[in-house]
mmCIF file of N, CA and C in Angstrom:
data_model
loop_
_atom_site.group_PDB
_atom_site.id
_atom_site.type_symbol
_atom_site.label_atom_id
_atom_site.label_comp_id
_atom_site.label_asym_id
_atom_site.label_seq_id
_atom_site.Cartn_x
_atom_site.Cartn_y
_atom_site.Cartn_z
ATOM 1 N N MET A 1 0.837 -1.169 0.000
ATOM 2 C CA MET A 1 0.000 0.000 0.000
ATOM 3 C C MET A 1 0.887 1.238 0.000
ATOM 4 N N LEU A 2 0.515 2.224 -0.794
ATOM 5 C CA LEU A 2 1.294 3.460 -0.891
ATOM 6 C C LEU A 2 0.776 4.485 0.109
ATOM 7 N N SER A 3 1.736 5.227 0.615
ATOM 8 C CA SER A 3 1.330 6.310 1.519
ATOM 9 C C SER A 3 0.814 7.473 0.686
ATOM 10 N N GLU A 4 0.183 8.407 1.326
ATOM 11 C CA GLU A 4 -0.366 9.584 0.634
ATOM 12 C C GLU A 4 0.746 10.383 -0.024
ATOM 13 N N GLU A 5 1.885 10.466 0.622
ATOM 14 C CA GLU A 5 3.031 11.216 0.090
ATOM 15 C C GLU A 5 3.569 10.534 -1.169
ATOM 16 N N GLU A 6 3.661 9.198 -1.174
ATOM 17 C CA GLU A 6 4.140 8.459 -2.340
ATOM 18 C C GLU A 6 3.169 8.603 -3.511
ATOM 19 N N LYS A 7 1.874 8.605 -3.211
ATOM 20 C CA LYS A 7 0.872 8.806 -4.260
ATOM 21 C C LYS A 7 1.035 10.170 -4.911
ATOM 22 N N GLN A 8 1.262 11.205 -4.101
ATOM 23 C CA GLN A 8 1.435 12.568 -4.626
ATOM 24 C C GLN A 8 2.691 12.657 -5.492
ATOM 25 N N GLU A 9 3.780 11.997 -5.066
ATOM 26 C CA GLU A 9 5.021 12.001 -5.847
ATOM 27 C C GLU A 9 4.813 11.305 -7.199
ATOM 28 N N LEU A 10 4.123 10.170 -7.175
ATOM 29 C CA LEU A 10 3.861 9.445 -8.419
ATOM 30 C C LEU A 10 2.956 10.238 -9.358
ATOM 31 N N LYS A 11 1.961 10.929 -8.800
ATOM 32 C CA LYS A 11 1.081 11.766 -9.624
ATOM 33 C C LYS A 11 1.861 12.904 -10.258
ATOM 34 N N ALA A 12 2.769 13.514 -9.488
ATOM 35 C CA ALA A 12 3.593 14.601 -10.018
ATOM 36 C C ALA A 12 4.502 14.075 -11.129
ATOM 37 N N GLU A 13 5.086 12.887 -10.911
ATOM 38 C CA GLU A 13 5.938 12.284 -11.933
ATOM 39 C C GLU A 13 5.132 11.953 -13.184
ATOM 40 N N LEU A 14 3.906 11.473 -13.007
ATOM 41 C CA LEU A 14 3.019 11.168 -14.124
ATOM 42 C C LEU A 14 2.735 12.415 -14.955
ATOM 43 N N VAL A 15 2.413 13.509 -14.289
ATOM 44 C CA VAL A 15 2.144 14.771 -14.987
ATOM 45 C C VAL A 15 3.379 15.231 -15.745
ATOM 46 N N GLN A 16 4.549 15.108 -15.108
ATOM 47 C CA GLN A 16 5.797 15.528 -15.750
ATOM 48 C C GLN A 16 6.069 14.669 -16.995
ATOM 49 N N LEU A 17 5.875 13.356 -16.900
ATOM 50 C CA LEU A 17 6.085 12.473 -18.052
ATOM 51 C C LEU A 17 5.120 12.788 -19.190
ATOM 52 N N GLU A 18 3.861 13.056 -18.853
ATOM 53 C CA GLU A 18 2.884 13.414 -19.886
ATOM 54 C C GLU A 18 3.275 14.700 -20.584
ATOM 55 N N ASP A 19 3.779 15.684 -19.822
ATOM 56 C CA ASP A 19 4.240 16.946 -20.417
ATOM 57 C C ASP A 19 5.434 16.708 -21.338
ATOM 58 N N GLU A 20 6.373 15.870 -20.909
ATOM 59 C CA GLU A 20 7.547 15.573 -21.730
ATOM 60 C C GLU A 20 7.135 14.867 -23.026
ATOM 61 N N ILE A 21 6.195 13.930 -22.913
ATOM 62 C CA ILE A 21 5.716 13.221 -24.106
ATOM 63 C C ILE A 21 5.051 14.193 -25.072
ATOM 64 N N THR A 22 4.253 15.109 -24.554
ATOM 65 C CA THR A 22 3.602 16.121 -25.396
ATOM 66 C C THR A 22 4.646 16.975 -26.098
ATOM 67 N N THR A 23 5.672 17.395 -25.358
ATOM 68 C CA THR A 23 6.744 18.209 -25.934
ATOM 69 C C THR A 23 7.476 17.428 -27.028
ATOM 70 N N LEU A 24 7.785 16.163 -26.742
ATOM 71 C CA LEU A 24 8.480 15.343 -27.736
ATOM 72 C C LEU A 24 7.640 15.153 -28.995
ATOM 73 N N ARG A 25 6.335 14.982 -28.843
ATOM 74 C CA ARG A 25 5.451 14.856 -30.014
ATOM 75 C C ARG A 25 5.471 16.129 -30.846
ATOM 76 N N GLN A 26 5.464 17.283 -30.172
ATOM 77 C CA GLN A 26 5.501 18.562 -30.882
ATOM 78 C C GLN A 26 6.818 18.720 -31.635
ATOM 79 N N VAL A 27 7.929 18.343 -30.983
ATOM 80 C CA VAL A 27 9.240 18.431 -31.631
ATOM 81 C C VAL A 27 9.286 17.495 -32.839
ATOM 82 N N LEU A 28 8.792 16.270 -32.654
ATOM 83 C CA LEU A 28 8.765 15.306 -33.758
ATOM 84 C C LEU A 28 7.918 15.818 -34.920
ATOM 85 N N SER A 29 6.775 16.390 -34.623
ATOM 86 C CA SER A 29 5.898 16.933 -35.661
ATOM 87 C C SER A 29 6.594 18.055 -36.424
ATOM 88 N N ALA A 30 7.285 18.931 -35.711
ATOM 89 C CA ALA A 30 8.011 20.027 -36.355
ATOM 90 C C ALA A 30 9.113 19.474 -37.255
ATOM 91 N N LYS A 31 9.815 18.455 -36.796
ATOM 92 C CA LYS A 31 10.892 17.861 -37.601
ATOM 93 C C LYS A 31 10.320 17.169 -38.846
ATOM 94 N N GLU A 32 9.170 16.523 -38.706
ATOM 95 C CA GLU A 32 8.543 15.884 -39.866
ATOM 96 C C GLU A 32 8.118 16.916 -40.901
ATOM 97 N N ARG A 33 7.584 18.053 -40.453
ATOM 98 C CA ARG A 33 7.223 19.125 -41.395
ATOM 99 C C ARG A 33 8.464 19.647 -42.104
ATOM 100 N N HIS A 34 9.548 19.822 -41.349
ATOM 101 C CA HIS A 34 10.800 20.301 -41.927
ATOM 102 C C HIS A 34 11.328 19.291 -42.955
ATOM 103 N N LEU A 35 11.205 18.012 -42.649
ATOM 104 C CA LEU A 35 11.615 16.956 -43.570
ATOM 105 C C LEU A 35 10.836 17.048 -44.880
ATOM 106 N N VAL A 36 9.529 17.232 -44.787
ATOM 107 C CA VAL A 36 8.682 17.352 -45.980
ATOM 108 C C VAL A 36 9.104 18.565 -46.807
ATOM 109 N N GLU A 37 9.382 19.675 -46.156
ATOM 110 C CA GLU A 37 9.814 20.883 -46.873
ATOM 111 C C GLU A 37 11.112 20.630 -47.634
ATOM 112 N N ILE A 38 12.060 19.984 -46.985
ATOM 113 C CA ILE A 38 13.343 19.697 -47.636
ATOM 114 C C ILE A 38 13.134 18.775 -48.841
ATOM 115 N N LYS A 39 12.316 17.739 -48.667
ATOM 116 C CA LYS A 39 12.053 16.818 -49.775
ATOM 117 C C LYS A 39 11.390 17.540 -50.945
ATOM 118 N N GLN A 40 10.484 18.457 -50.646
ATOM 119 C CA GLN A 40 9.828 19.217 -51.717
ATOM 120 C C GLN A 40 10.840 20.078 -52.455
ATOM 121 N N LYS A 41 11.754 20.694 -51.716
ATOM 122 C CA LYS A 41 12.779 21.522 -52.349
ATOM 123 C C LYS A 41 13.698 20.682 -53.231
ATOM 124 N N LEU A 42 13.929 19.434 -52.835
ATOM 125 C CA LEU A 42 14.789 18.545 -53.617
ATOM 126 C C LEU A 42 14.034 17.850 -54.750
ATOM 127 N N GLY A 43 12.727 18.080 -54.825
ATOM 128 C CA GLY A 43 11.927 17.475 -55.884
ATOM 129 C C GLY A 43 11.553 16.029 -55.603
ATOM 130 N N MET A 44 11.694 15.620 -54.376
ATOM 131 C CA MET A 44 11.334 14.250 -54.008
ATOM 132 C C MET A 44 9.855 14.217 -53.637
ATOM 133 N N ASN A 45 9.160 13.170 -54.114
ATOM 134 C CA ASN A 45 7.764 13.019 -53.726
ATOM 135 C C ASN A 45 7.499 11.565 -53.354
ATOM 136 N N LEU A 46 6.302 11.297 -52.933
ATOM 137 C CA LEU A 46 5.951 9.960 -52.464
ATOM 138 C C LEU A 46 6.131 8.911 -53.557
ATOM 139 N N MET A 47 5.752 9.244 -54.780
ATOM 140 C CA MET A 47 5.851 8.273 -55.869
ATOM 141 C C MET A 47 7.306 7.908 -56.141
ATOM 142 N N ASN A 48 8.188 8.900 -56.156
ATOM 143 C CA ASN A 48 9.610 8.617 -56.370
ATOM 144 C C ASN A 48 10.162 7.739 -55.257
ATOM 145 N N GLU A 49 9.766 8.033 -54.026
ATOM 146 C CA GLU A 49 10.230 7.227 -52.900
ATOM 147 C C GLU A 49 9.731 5.794 -53.013
ATOM 148 N N LEU A 50 8.466 5.632 -53.407
ATOM 149 C CA LEU A 50 7.924 4.283 -53.565
ATOM 150 C C LEU A 50 8.679 3.518 -54.646
ATOM 151 N N LYS A 51 8.987 4.195 -55.758
ATOM 152 C CA LYS A 51 9.742 3.547 -56.831
ATOM 153 C C LYS A 51 11.121 3.122 -56.341
ATOM 154 N N GLN A 52 11.789 4.020 -55.624
ATOM 155 C CA GLN A 52 13.118 3.699 -55.112
ATOM 156 C C GLN A 52 13.056 2.545 -54.119
ATOM 157 N N ASN A 53 12.073 2.584 -53.224
ATOM 158 C CA ASN A 53 11.932 1.506 -52.242
ATOM 159 C C ASN A 53 11.634 0.179 -52.930
ATOM 160 N N PHE A 54 10.757 0.211 -53.938
ATOM 161 C CA PHE A 54 10.427 -1.014 -54.666
ATOM 162 C C PHE A 54 11.653 -1.557 -55.388
ATOM 163 N N SER A 55 12.389 -0.675 -56.057
ATOM 164 C CA SER A 55 13.583 -1.112 -56.785
ATOM 165 C C SER A 55 14.604 -1.725 -55.839
ATOM 166 N N LYS A 56 14.805 -1.083 -54.712
ATOM 167 C CA LYS A 56 15.761 -1.601 -53.730
ATOM 168 C C LYS A 56 15.286 -2.940 -53.178
ATOM 169 N N SER A 57 14.009 -3.038 -52.852
ATOM 170 C CA SER A 57 13.471 -4.293 -52.311
ATOM 171 C C SER A 57 13.584 -5.413 -53.337
ATOM 172 N N TRP A 58 13.272 -5.109 -54.599
ATOM 173 C CA TRP A 58 13.356 -6.107 -55.666
ATOM 174 C C TRP A 58 14.792 -6.584 -55.833
ATOM 175 N N HIS A 59 15.729 -5.637 -55.820
ATOM 176 C CA HIS A 59 17.142 -5.992 -55.941
ATOM 177 C C HIS A 59 17.581 -6.842 -54.750
ATOM 178 N N ASP A 60 17.193 -6.434 -53.549
ATOM 179 C CA ASP A 60 17.551 -7.195 -52.347
ATOM 180 C C ASP A 60 16.998 -8.615 -52.415
ATOM 181 N N MET A 61 15.767 -8.752 -52.898
ATOM 182 C CA MET A 61 15.154 -10.074 -52.987
ATOM 183 C C MET A 61 15.896 -10.945 -54.006
ATOM 184 N N GLN A 62 16.262 -10.351 -55.136
ATOM 185 C CA GLN A 62 16.934 -11.116 -56.182
ATOM 186 C C GLN A 62 18.314 -11.594 -55.758
ATOM 187 N N THR A 63 18.916 -10.947 -54.802
ATOM 188 C CA THR A 63 20.248 -11.344 -54.359
ATOM 189 C C THR A 63 20.212 -12.371 -53.233
ATOM 190 N N THR A 64 19.026 -12.755 -52.775
ATOM 191 C CA THR A 64 18.942 -13.758 -51.712
ATOM 192 C C THR A 64 19.231 -15.143 -52.282
ATOM 193 N N THR A 65 19.746 -15.992 -51.443
ATOM 194 C CA THR A 65 20.061 -17.361 -51.844
ATOM 195 C C THR A 65 18.802 -18.116 -52.240
ATOM 196 N N ALA A 66 17.733 -17.926 -51.487
ATOM 197 C CA ALA A 66 16.477 -18.629 -51.780
ATOM 198 C C ALA A 66 15.967 -18.265 -53.172
ATOM 199 N N TYR A 67 16.012 -16.976 -53.528
ATOM 200 C CA TYR A 67 15.551 -16.548 -54.850
ATOM 201 C C TYR A 67 16.417 -17.177 -55.942
ATOM 202 N N LYS A 68 17.732 -17.148 -55.736
ATOM 203 C CA LYS A 68 18.631 -17.698 -56.752
ATOM 204 C C LYS A 68 18.381 -19.186 -56.962
ATOM 205 N N LYS A 69 18.211 -19.928 -55.861
ATOM 206 C CA LYS A 69 17.961 -21.369 -55.982
ATOM 207 C C LYS A 69 16.625 -21.631 -56.677
ATOM 208 N N THR A 70 15.597 -20.874 -56.296
ATOM 209 C CA THR A 70 14.278 -21.040 -56.916
ATOM 210 C C THR A 70 14.347 -20.711 -58.403
ATOM 211 N N HIS A 71 15.028 -19.626 -58.741
ATOM 212 C CA HIS A 71 15.172 -19.222 -60.135
ATOM 213 C C HIS A 71 15.880 -20.313 -60.945
ATOM 214 N N GLU A 72 16.962 -20.856 -60.388
ATOM 215 C CA GLU A 72 17.694 -21.911 -61.087
ATOM 216 C C GLU A 72 16.818 -23.152 -61.276
ATOM 217 N N THR A 73 16.090 -23.523 -60.225
ATOM 218 C CA THR A 73 15.238 -24.710 -60.294
ATOM 219 C C THR A 73 14.147 -24.537 -61.342
ATOM 220 N N LEU A 74 13.469 -23.385 -61.316
ATOM 221 C CA LEU A 74 12.399 -23.139 -62.288
ATOM 222 C C LEU A 74 12.946 -23.049 -63.711
ATOM 223 N N SER A 75 14.108 -22.458 -63.858
ATOM 224 C CA SER A 75 14.720 -22.360 -65.181
ATOM 225 C C SER A 75 15.042 -23.758 -65.715
ATOM 226 N N HIS A 76 15.599 -24.595 -64.848
ATOM 227 C CA HIS A 76 15.929 -25.972 -65.240
ATOM 228 C C HIS A 76 14.655 -26.744 -65.590
ATOM 229 N N ALA A 77 13.611 -26.580 -64.778
ATOM 230 C CA ALA A 77 12.334 -27.258 -65.045
ATOM 231 C C ALA A 77 11.744 -26.782 -66.369
ATOM 232 N N GLY A 78 11.843 -25.495 -66.651
ATOM 233 C CA GLY A 78 11.340 -24.956 -67.913
ATOM 234 C C GLY A 78 12.078 -25.531 -69.110
ATOM 235 N N GLN A 79 13.389 -25.681 -68.967
ATOM 236 C CA GLN A 79 14.173 -26.266 -70.054
ATOM 237 C C GLN A 79 13.767 -27.720 -70.295
ATOM 238 N N LYS A 80 13.558 -28.466 -69.202
ATOM 239 C CA LYS A 80 13.145 -29.869 -69.347
ATOM 240 C C LYS A 80 11.759 -29.963 -69.983
ATOM 241 N N ALA A 81 10.841 -29.079 -69.565
ATOM 242 C CA ALA A 81 9.490 -29.094 -70.134
ATOM 243 C C ALA A 81 9.537 -28.767 -71.622
ATOM 244 N N THR A 82 10.353 -27.791 -71.992
ATOM 245 C CA THR A 82 10.494 -27.428 -73.403
ATOM 246 C C THR A 82 11.015 -28.612 -74.210
ATOM 247 N N ALA A 83 12.020 -29.290 -73.674
ATOM 248 C CA ALA A 83 12.576 -30.454 -74.367
ATOM 249 C C ALA A 83 11.534 -31.561 -74.487
ATOM 250 N N ALA A 84 10.757 -31.777 -73.427
ATOM 251 C CA ALA A 84 9.731 -32.828 -73.454
ATOM 252 C C ALA A 84 8.669 -32.522 -74.500
ATOM 253 N N PHE A 85 8.192 -31.286 -74.549
ATOM 254 C CA PHE A 85 7.187 -30.915 -75.545
ATOM 255 C C PHE A 85 7.747 -31.042 -76.958
ATOM 256 N N SER A 86 9.008 -30.692 -77.122
ATOM 257 C CA SER A 86 9.637 -30.826 -78.431
ATOM 258 C C SER A 86 9.688 -32.294 -78.845
ATOM 259 N N ASN A 87 10.037 -33.169 -77.898
ATOM 260 C CA ASN A 87 10.093 -34.608 -78.199
ATOM 261 C C ASN A 87 8.717 -35.156 -78.550
ATOM 262 N N VAL A 88 7.694 -34.722 -77.826
ATOM 263 C CA VAL A 88 6.328 -35.166 -78.122
ATOM 264 C C VAL A 88 5.926 -34.705 -79.519
ATOM 265 N N GLY A 89 6.213 -33.452 -79.829
ATOM 266 C CA GLY A 89 5.884 -32.925 -81.157
ATOM 267 C C GLY A 89 6.601 -33.681 -82.257
ATOM 268 N N THR A 90 7.866 -33.999 -82.027
ATOM 269 C CA THR A 90 8.637 -34.762 -83.008
ATOM 270 C C THR A 90 8.053 -36.154 -83.190
ATOM 271 N N ALA A 91 7.684 -36.797 -82.080
ATOM 272 C CA ALA A 91 7.110 -38.150 -82.153
ATOM 273 C C ALA A 91 5.787 -38.140 -82.907
ATOM 274 N N ILE A 92 4.951 -37.153 -82.648
ATOM 275 C CA ILE A 92 3.660 -37.055 -83.348
ATOM 276 C C ILE A 92 3.885 -36.818 -84.836
ATOM 277 N N SER A 93 4.803 -35.924 -85.162
ATOM 278 C CA SER A 93 5.099 -35.653 -86.576
ATOM 279 C C SER A 93 5.607 -36.906 -87.272
ATOM 280 N N LYS A 94 6.469 -37.659 -86.589
ATOM 281 C CA LYS A 94 7.004 -38.888 -87.171
ATOM 282 C C LYS A 94 5.885 -39.898 -87.391
ATOM 283 N N LYS A 95 4.978 -40.012 -86.419
ATOM 284 C CA LYS A 95 3.877 -40.964 -86.529
ATOM 285 C C LYS A 95 2.998 -40.614 -87.724
ATOM 286 N N PHE A 96 2.668 -39.337 -87.883
ATOM 287 C CA PHE A 96 1.865 -38.927 -89.033
ATOM 288 C C PHE A 96 2.615 -39.191 -90.336
ATOM 289 N N GLY A 97 3.924 -39.026 -90.311
ATOM 290 C CA GLY A 97 4.728 -39.289 -91.502
ATOM 291 C C GLY A 97 4.759 -40.763 -91.860
ATOM 292 N N ASP A 98 4.667 -41.634 -90.824
ATOM 293 C CA ASP A 98 4.691 -43.080 -91.057
ATOM 294 C C ASP A 98 3.352 -43.609 -91.555
ATOM 295 N N MET A 99 2.284 -42.853 -91.406
ATOM 296 C CA MET A 99 0.959 -43.310 -91.819
ATOM 297 C C MET A 99 0.864 -43.313 -93.340
ATOM 298 N N ARG A 100 0.114 -44.252 -93.847
ATOM 299 C CA ARG A 100 -0.106 -44.255 -95.293
ATOM 300 C C ARG A 100 -1.594 -44.425 -95.558
ATOM 301 N N TYR A 101 -2.045 -43.794 -96.588
ATOM 302 C CA TYR A 101 -3.469 -43.785 -96.931
ATOM 303 C C TYR A 101 -3.748 -44.881 -97.939
ATOM 304 N N CYS A 102 -4.708 -45.724 -97.624
ATOM 305 C CA CYS A 102 -5.083 -46.813 -98.534
ATOM 306 C C CYS A 102 -6.589 -46.773 -98.745
ATOM 307 N N GLY A 103 -7.053 -46.039 -99.702
ATOM 308 C CA GLY A 103 -8.480 -45.983 -99.999
ATOM 309 C C GLY A 103 -9.255 -45.289 -98.892
ATOM 310 N N ARG A 104 -10.012 -46.094 -98.128
ATOM 311 C CA ARG A 104 -10.854 -45.505 -97.085
ATOM 312 C C ARG A 104 -10.251 -45.667 -95.701
ATOM 313 N N GLU A 105 -9.114 -46.319 -95.594
ATOM 314 C CA GLU A 105 -8.528 -46.565 -94.289
ATOM 315 C C GLU A 105 -7.115 -46.013 -94.234
ATOM 316 N N LEU A 106 -6.716 -45.606 -93.069
ATOM 317 C CA LEU A 106 -5.373 -45.098 -92.843
ATOM 318 C C LEU A 106 -4.646 -46.146 -92.016
ATOM 319 N N TRP A 107 -3.615 -46.745 -92.613
ATOM 320 C CA TRP A 107 -2.907 -47.820 -91.924
ATOM 321 C C TRP A 107 -1.725 -47.251 -91.150
ATOM 322 N N LEU A 108 -1.590 -47.735 -89.922
ATOM 323 C CA LEU A 108 -0.445 -47.350 -89.098
ATOM 324 C C LEU A 108 0.575 -48.472 -89.159
ATOM 325 N N PRO A 109 1.836 -48.165 -89.272
ATOM 326 C CA PRO A 109 2.858 -49.207 -89.381
ATOM 327 C C PRO A 109 3.037 -49.962 -88.065
ATOM 328 N N GLU A 110 3.659 -51.133 -88.164
ATOM 329 C CA GLU A 110 4.056 -51.945 -87.017
ATOM 330 C C GLU A 110 2.886 -52.307 -86.117
ATOM 331 N N GLY A 111 1.816 -52.779 -86.692
ATOM 332 C CA GLY A 111 0.687 -53.249 -85.898
ATOM 333 C C GLY A 111 -0.036 -52.161 -85.146
ATOM 334 N N GLY A 112 0.086 -50.947 -85.593
ATOM 335 C CA GLY A 112 -0.577 -49.834 -84.915
ATOM 336 C C GLY A 112 -2.057 -49.777 -85.198
ATOM 337 N N GLY A 113 -2.546 -50.652 -86.084
ATOM 338 C CA GLY A 113 -3.962 -50.654 -86.391
ATOM 339 C C GLY A 113 -4.274 -49.738 -87.547
ATOM 340 N N HIS A 114 -5.531 -49.360 -87.643
ATOM 341 C CA HIS A 114 -5.928 -48.472 -88.728
ATOM 342 C C HIS A 114 -7.094 -47.602 -88.265
ATOM 343 N N LEU A 115 -7.294 -46.527 -88.960
ATOM 344 C CA LEU A 115 -8.390 -45.600 -88.707
ATOM 345 C C LEU A 115 -9.257 -45.548 -89.942
ATOM 346 N N LEU A 116 -10.567 -45.511 -89.756
ATOM 347 C CA LEU A 116 -11.455 -45.326 -90.899
ATOM 348 C C LEU A 116 -11.423 -43.861 -91.284
ATOM 349 N N VAL A 117 -11.366 -43.615 -92.562
ATOM 350 C CA VAL A 117 -11.251 -42.243 -93.037
ATOM 351 C C VAL A 117 -12.409 -41.950 -93.969
ATOM 352 N N CYS A 118 -13.047 -40.806 -93.792
ATOM 353 C CA CYS A 118 -14.112 -40.345 -94.676
ATOM 354 C C CYS A 118 -13.473 -40.024 -96.027
ATOM 355 N N PRO A 119 -14.098 -40.395 -97.133
ATOM 356 C CA PRO A 119 -13.486 -40.145 -98.442
ATOM 357 C C PRO A 119 -13.171 -38.676 -98.691
ATOM 358 N N ARG A 120 -14.016 -37.766 -98.203
ATOM 359 C CA ARG A 120 -13.757 -36.350 -98.479
ATOM 360 C C ARG A 120 -12.898 -35.691 -97.405
ATOM 361 N N TYR A 121 -13.114 -36.071 -96.167
ATOM 362 C CA TYR A 121 -12.431 -35.406 -95.064
ATOM 363 C C TYR A 121 -11.722 -36.435 -94.196
ATOM 364 N N SER A 122 -10.551 -36.116 -93.782
ATOM 365 C CA SER A 122 -9.813 -37.006 -92.888
ATOM 366 C C SER A 122 -9.951 -36.492 -91.465
ATOM 367 N N PHE A 123 -10.365 -37.363 -90.573
ATOM 368 C CA PHE A 123 -10.475 -37.009 -89.157
ATOM 369 C C PHE A 123 -9.470 -37.836 -88.374
ATOM 370 N N PHE A 124 -8.659 -37.202 -87.629
ATOM 371 C CA PHE A 124 -7.649 -37.912 -86.844
ATOM 372 C C PHE A 124 -7.996 -37.794 -85.393
#
């Protein structure tokens, strides 16, 4: 339990701290206004700052190890996918090249069977 004298001292300290905080807020506000004035004189605005911050953040991200590893992995996967699609396309082209037309049927080599073909239109 606090004595009456201790309560009065704490209340006085509380008032003093609140006054100091108010003063510090006023000083901070004045400095922020001064900062804005200087930036305006230098031609700096919010959009330029955002661009600079974005560019810096993007550069910082690209230099991280995680980004580099992910980039390498995705690049490698893309190369493999490209090669796979190329191989599929080549195989399909070869298969069509191996087909021969015999009247109404299209015969596939090596026991691949045959497809019925409409005399006017070919449907694959």
